[in-house]
PDB file of C-alpha atoms and ligand atoms in Angstrom:
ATOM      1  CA  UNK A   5       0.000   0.000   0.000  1.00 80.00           C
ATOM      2  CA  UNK A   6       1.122   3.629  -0.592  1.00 84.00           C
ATOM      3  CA  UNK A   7       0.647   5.807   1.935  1.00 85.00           C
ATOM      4  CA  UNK A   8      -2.036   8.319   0.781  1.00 94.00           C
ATOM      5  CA  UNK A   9      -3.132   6.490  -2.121  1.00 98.00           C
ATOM      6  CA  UNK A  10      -6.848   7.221  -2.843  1.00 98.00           C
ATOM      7  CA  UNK A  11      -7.291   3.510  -4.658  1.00 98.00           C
ATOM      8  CA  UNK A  12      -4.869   1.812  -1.968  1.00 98.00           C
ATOM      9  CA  UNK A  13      -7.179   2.976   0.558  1.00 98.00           C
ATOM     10  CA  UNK A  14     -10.095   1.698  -1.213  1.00 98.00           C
ATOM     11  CA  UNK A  15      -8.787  -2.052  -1.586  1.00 98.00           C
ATOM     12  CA  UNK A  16      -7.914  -1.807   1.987  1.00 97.00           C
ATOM     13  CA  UNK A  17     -11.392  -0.994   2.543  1.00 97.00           C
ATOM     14  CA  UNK A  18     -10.261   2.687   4.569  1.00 97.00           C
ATOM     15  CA  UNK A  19     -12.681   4.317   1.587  1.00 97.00           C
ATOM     16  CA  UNK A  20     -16.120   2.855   0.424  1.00 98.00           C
ATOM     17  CA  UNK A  21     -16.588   1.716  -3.393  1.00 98.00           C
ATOM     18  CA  UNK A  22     -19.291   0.162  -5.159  1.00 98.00           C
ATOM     19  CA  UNK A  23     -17.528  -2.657  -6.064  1.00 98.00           C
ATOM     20  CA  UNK A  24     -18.219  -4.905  -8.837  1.00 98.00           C
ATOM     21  CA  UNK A  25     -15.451  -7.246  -9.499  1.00 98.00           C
ATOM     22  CA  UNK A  26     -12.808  -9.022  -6.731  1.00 98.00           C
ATOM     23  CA  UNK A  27     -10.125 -11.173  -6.866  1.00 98.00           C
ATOM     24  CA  UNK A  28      -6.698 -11.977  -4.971  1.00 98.00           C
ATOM     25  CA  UNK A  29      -5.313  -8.937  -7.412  1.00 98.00           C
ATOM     26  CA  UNK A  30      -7.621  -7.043  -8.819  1.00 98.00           C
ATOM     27  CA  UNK A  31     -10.492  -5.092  -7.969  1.00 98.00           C
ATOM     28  CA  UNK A  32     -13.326  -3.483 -10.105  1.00 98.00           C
ATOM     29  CA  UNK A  33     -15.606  -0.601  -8.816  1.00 98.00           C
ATOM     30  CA  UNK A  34     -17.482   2.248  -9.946  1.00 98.00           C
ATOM     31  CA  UNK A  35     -15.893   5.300 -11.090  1.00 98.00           C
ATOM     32  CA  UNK A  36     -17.439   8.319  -9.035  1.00 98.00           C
ATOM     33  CA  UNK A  37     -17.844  10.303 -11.386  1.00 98.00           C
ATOM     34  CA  UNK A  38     -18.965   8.336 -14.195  1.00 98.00           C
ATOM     35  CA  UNK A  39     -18.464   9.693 -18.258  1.00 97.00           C
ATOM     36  CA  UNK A  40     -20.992   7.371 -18.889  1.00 98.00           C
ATOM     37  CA  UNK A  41     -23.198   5.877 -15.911  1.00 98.00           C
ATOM     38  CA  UNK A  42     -21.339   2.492 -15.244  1.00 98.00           C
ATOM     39  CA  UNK A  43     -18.021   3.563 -15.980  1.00 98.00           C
ATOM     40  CA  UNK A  44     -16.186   1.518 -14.231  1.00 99.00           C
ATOM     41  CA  UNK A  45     -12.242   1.176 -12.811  1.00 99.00           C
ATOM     42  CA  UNK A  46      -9.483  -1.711 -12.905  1.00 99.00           C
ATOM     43  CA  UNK A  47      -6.873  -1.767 -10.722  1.00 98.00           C
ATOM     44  CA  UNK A  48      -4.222  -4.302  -9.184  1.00 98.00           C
ATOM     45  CA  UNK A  49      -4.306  -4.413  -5.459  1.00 98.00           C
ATOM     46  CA  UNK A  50      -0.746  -3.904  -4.967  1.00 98.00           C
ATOM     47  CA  UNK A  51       0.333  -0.414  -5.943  1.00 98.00           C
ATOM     48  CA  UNK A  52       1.441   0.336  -9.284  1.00 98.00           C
ATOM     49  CA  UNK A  53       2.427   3.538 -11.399  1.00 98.00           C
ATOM     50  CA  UNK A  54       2.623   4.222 -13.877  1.00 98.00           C
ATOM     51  CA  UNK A  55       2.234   1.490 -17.035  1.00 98.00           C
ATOM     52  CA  UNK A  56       5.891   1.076 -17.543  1.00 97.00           C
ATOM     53  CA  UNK A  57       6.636   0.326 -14.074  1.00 98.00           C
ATOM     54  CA  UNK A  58       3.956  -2.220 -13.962  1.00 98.00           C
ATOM     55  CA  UNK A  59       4.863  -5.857 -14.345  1.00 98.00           C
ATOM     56  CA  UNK A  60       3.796  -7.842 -17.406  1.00 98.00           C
ATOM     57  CA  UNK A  61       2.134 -10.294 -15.277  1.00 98.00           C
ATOM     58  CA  UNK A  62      -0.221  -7.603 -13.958  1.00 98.00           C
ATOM     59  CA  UNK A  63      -1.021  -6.139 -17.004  1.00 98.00           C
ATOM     60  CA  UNK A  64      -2.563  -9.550 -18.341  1.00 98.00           C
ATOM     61  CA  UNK A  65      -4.546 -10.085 -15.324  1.00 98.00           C
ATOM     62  CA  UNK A  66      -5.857  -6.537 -15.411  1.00 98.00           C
ATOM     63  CA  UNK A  67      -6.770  -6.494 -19.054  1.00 98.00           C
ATOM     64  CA  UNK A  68      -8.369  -9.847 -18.464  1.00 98.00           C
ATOM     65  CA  UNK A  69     -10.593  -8.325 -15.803  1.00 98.00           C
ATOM     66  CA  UNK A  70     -10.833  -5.288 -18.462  1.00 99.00           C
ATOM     67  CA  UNK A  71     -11.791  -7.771 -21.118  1.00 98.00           C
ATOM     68  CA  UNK A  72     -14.745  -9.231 -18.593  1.00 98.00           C
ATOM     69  CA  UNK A  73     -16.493  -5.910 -17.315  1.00 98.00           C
ATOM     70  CA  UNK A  74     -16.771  -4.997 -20.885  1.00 98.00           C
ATOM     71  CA  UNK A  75     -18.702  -8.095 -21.587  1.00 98.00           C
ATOM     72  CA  UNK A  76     -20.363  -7.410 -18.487  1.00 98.00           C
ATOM     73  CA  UNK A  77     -21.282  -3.831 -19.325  1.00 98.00           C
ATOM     74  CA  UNK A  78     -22.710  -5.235 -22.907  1.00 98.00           C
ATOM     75  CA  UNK A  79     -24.835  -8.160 -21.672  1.00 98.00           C
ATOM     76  CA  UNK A  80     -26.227  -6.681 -18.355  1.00 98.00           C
ATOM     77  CA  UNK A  81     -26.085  -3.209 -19.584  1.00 98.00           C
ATOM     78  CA  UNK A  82     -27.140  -3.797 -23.017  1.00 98.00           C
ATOM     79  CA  UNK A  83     -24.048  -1.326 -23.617  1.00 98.00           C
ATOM     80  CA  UNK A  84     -23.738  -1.217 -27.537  1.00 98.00           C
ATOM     81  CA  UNK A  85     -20.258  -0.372 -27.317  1.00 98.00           C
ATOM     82  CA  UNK A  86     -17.421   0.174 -25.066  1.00 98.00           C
ATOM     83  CA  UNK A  87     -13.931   2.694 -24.233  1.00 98.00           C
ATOM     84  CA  UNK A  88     -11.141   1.324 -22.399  1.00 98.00           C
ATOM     85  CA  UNK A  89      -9.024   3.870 -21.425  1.00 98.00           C
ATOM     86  CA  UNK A  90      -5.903   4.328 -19.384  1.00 98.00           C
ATOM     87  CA  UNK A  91      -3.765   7.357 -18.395  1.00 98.00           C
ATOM     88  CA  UNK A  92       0.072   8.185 -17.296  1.00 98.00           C
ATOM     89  CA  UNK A  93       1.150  11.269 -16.054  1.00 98.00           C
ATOM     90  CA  UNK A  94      -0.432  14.714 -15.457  1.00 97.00           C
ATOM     91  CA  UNK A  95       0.117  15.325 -18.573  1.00 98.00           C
ATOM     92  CA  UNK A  96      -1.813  12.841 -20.017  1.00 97.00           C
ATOM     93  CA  UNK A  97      -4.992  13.734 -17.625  1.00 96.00           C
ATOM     94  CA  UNK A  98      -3.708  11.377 -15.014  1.00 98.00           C
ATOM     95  CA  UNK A  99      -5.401  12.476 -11.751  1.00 98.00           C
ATOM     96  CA  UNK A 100      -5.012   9.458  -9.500  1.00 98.00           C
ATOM     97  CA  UNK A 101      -1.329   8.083  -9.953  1.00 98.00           C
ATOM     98  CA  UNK A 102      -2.279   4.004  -9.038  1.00 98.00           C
ATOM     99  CA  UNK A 103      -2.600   2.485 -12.190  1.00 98.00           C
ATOM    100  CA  UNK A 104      -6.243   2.066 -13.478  1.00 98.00           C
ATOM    101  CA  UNK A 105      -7.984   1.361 -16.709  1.00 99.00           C
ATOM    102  CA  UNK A 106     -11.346   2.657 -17.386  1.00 98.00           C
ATOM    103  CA  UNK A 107     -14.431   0.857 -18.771  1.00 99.00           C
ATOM    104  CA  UNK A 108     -17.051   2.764 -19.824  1.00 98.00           C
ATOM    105  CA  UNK A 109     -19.926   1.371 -21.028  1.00 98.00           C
ATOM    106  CA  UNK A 110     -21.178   3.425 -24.369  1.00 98.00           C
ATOM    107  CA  UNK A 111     -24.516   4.073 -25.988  1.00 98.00           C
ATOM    108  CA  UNK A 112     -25.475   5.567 -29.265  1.00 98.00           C
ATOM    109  CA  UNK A 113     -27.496   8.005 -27.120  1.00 97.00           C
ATOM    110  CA  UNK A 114     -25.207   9.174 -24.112  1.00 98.00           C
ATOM    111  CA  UNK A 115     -24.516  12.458 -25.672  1.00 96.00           C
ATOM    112  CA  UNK A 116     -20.689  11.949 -25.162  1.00 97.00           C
ATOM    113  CA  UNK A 117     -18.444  13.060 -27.413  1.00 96.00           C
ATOM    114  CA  UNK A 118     -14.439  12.509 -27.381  1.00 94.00           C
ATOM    115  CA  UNK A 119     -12.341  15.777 -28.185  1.00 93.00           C
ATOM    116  CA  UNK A 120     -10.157  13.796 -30.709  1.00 92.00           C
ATOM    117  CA  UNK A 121      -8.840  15.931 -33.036  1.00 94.00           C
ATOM    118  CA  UNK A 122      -6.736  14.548 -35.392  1.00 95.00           C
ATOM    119  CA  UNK A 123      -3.573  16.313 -36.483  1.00 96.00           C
ATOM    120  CA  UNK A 124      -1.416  16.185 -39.558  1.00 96.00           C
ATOM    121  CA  UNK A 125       2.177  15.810 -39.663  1.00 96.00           C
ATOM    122  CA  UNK A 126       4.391  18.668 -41.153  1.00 91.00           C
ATOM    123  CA  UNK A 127       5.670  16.434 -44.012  1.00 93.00           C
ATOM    124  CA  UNK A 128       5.422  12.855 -45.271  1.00 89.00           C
ATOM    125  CA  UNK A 129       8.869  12.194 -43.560  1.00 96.00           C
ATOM    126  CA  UNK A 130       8.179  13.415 -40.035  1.00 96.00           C
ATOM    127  CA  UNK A 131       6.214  10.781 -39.309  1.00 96.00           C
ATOM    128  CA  UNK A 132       8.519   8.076 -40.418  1.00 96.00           C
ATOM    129  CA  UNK A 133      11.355  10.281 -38.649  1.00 97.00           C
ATOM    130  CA  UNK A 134       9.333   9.801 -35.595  1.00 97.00           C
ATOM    131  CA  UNK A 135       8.564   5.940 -36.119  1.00 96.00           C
ATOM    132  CA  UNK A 136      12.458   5.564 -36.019  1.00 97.00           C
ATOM    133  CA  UNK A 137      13.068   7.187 -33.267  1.00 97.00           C
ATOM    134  CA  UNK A 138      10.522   5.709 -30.986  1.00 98.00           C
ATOM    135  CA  UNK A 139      12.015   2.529 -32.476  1.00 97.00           C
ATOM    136  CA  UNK A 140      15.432   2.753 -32.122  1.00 97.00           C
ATOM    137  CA  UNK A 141      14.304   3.493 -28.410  1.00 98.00           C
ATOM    138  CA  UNK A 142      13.007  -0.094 -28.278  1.00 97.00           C
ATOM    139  CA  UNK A 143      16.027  -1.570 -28.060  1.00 79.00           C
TER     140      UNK A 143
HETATM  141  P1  AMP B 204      -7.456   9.361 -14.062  1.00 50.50           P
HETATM  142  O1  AMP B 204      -7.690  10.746 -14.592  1.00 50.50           O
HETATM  143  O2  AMP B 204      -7.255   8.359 -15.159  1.00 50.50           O
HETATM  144  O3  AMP B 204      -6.402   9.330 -12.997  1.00 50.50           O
HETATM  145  O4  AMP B 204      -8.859   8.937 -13.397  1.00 50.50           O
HETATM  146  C1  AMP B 204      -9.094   8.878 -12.019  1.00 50.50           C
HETATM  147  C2  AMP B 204     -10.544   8.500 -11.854  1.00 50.50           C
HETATM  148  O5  AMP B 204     -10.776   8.122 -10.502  1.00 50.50           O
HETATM  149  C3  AMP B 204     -11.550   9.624 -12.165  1.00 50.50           C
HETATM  150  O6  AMP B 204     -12.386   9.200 -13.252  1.00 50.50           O
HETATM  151  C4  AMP B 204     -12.314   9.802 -10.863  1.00 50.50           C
HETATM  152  O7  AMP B 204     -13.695  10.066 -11.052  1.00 50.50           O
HETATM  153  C5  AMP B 204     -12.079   8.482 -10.174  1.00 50.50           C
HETATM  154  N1  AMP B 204     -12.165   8.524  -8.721  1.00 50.50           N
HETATM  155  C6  AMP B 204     -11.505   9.361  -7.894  1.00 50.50           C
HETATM  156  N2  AMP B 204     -11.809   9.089  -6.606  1.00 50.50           N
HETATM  157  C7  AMP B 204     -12.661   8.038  -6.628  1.00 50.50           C
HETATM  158  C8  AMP B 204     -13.350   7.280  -5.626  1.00 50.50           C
HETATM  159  N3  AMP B 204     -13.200   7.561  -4.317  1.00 50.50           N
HETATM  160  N4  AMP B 204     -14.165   6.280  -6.016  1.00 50.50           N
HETATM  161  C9  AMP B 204     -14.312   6.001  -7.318  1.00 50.50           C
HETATM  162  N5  AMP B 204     -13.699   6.666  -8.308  1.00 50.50           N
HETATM  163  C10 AMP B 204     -12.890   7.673  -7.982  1.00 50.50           C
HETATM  164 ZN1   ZN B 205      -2.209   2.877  -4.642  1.00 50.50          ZN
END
């Protein structure tokens, strides 16, 4: 547990949340303030942040969980569709820094709209300049 974690307090049960899915490592519960009523969070139990300091192990097991609310949120919803979503950093609208993937549950009628405005790249070879870099960083 970190000390002053909002999510660590809610696995140890210090902070109440409408919980939907439990096991050894992960837990499920409602986001408070939902995008979508019945967005709902994934976290590991044990403290993690952020993505690239989690270990593979507890990725899979958290996507798996991911991969089960979603058909949750379709068949006992009737959700026709579904975001996952998952943040790292401030500067990526990270708020709560215990690593967490949203699942929210999506309609054709909830009136939400994503702010995804697609930009172009200065020239054809920026791009590829940038898909070598981020490569070369791979290794
Ligand atoms: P992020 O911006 O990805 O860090 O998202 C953090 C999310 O945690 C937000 O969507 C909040 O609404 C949610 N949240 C914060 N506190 C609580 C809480 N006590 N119970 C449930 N969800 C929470
Ligand atoms: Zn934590």
């Amino acid at each position: 547990m970190s000390a002053n974690c909002i999510f660590c307090k809610i696995v140890a049960g210090k902070i109440p949340s409408a919980k939907v899915y439990e096991d050894a490592d992960v837990l499920a519960f409602m986001d408070i303030g939902p995008i979508v009523k019945g967005h709902t969070l994934v976290i590991p139990k044990q403290h993690f942040d952020p993505i690239t300091a989690t270990p593979e192990p507890v990725l899979a097991k958290l996507v798996a969980v991911v991969k089960k609310i979603a058909q949750a949120q379709m068949n006992g919803l009737r959700a026709e569709g579904v975001n996952v979503m998952q943040m790292n950093g401030a500067a990526a609208g990270q708020v709560v820094p215990h690593i967490h993937f949203h699942v929210i549950p999506r309609f054709a009628t909830d009136g939400h709209r994503w702010n995804w405005a697609a930009k172009q790249y200065d020239d054809p070879n920026e791009m590829k300049q940038l898909a070598a870099t981020v490569q070369a960083a791979l290794k």
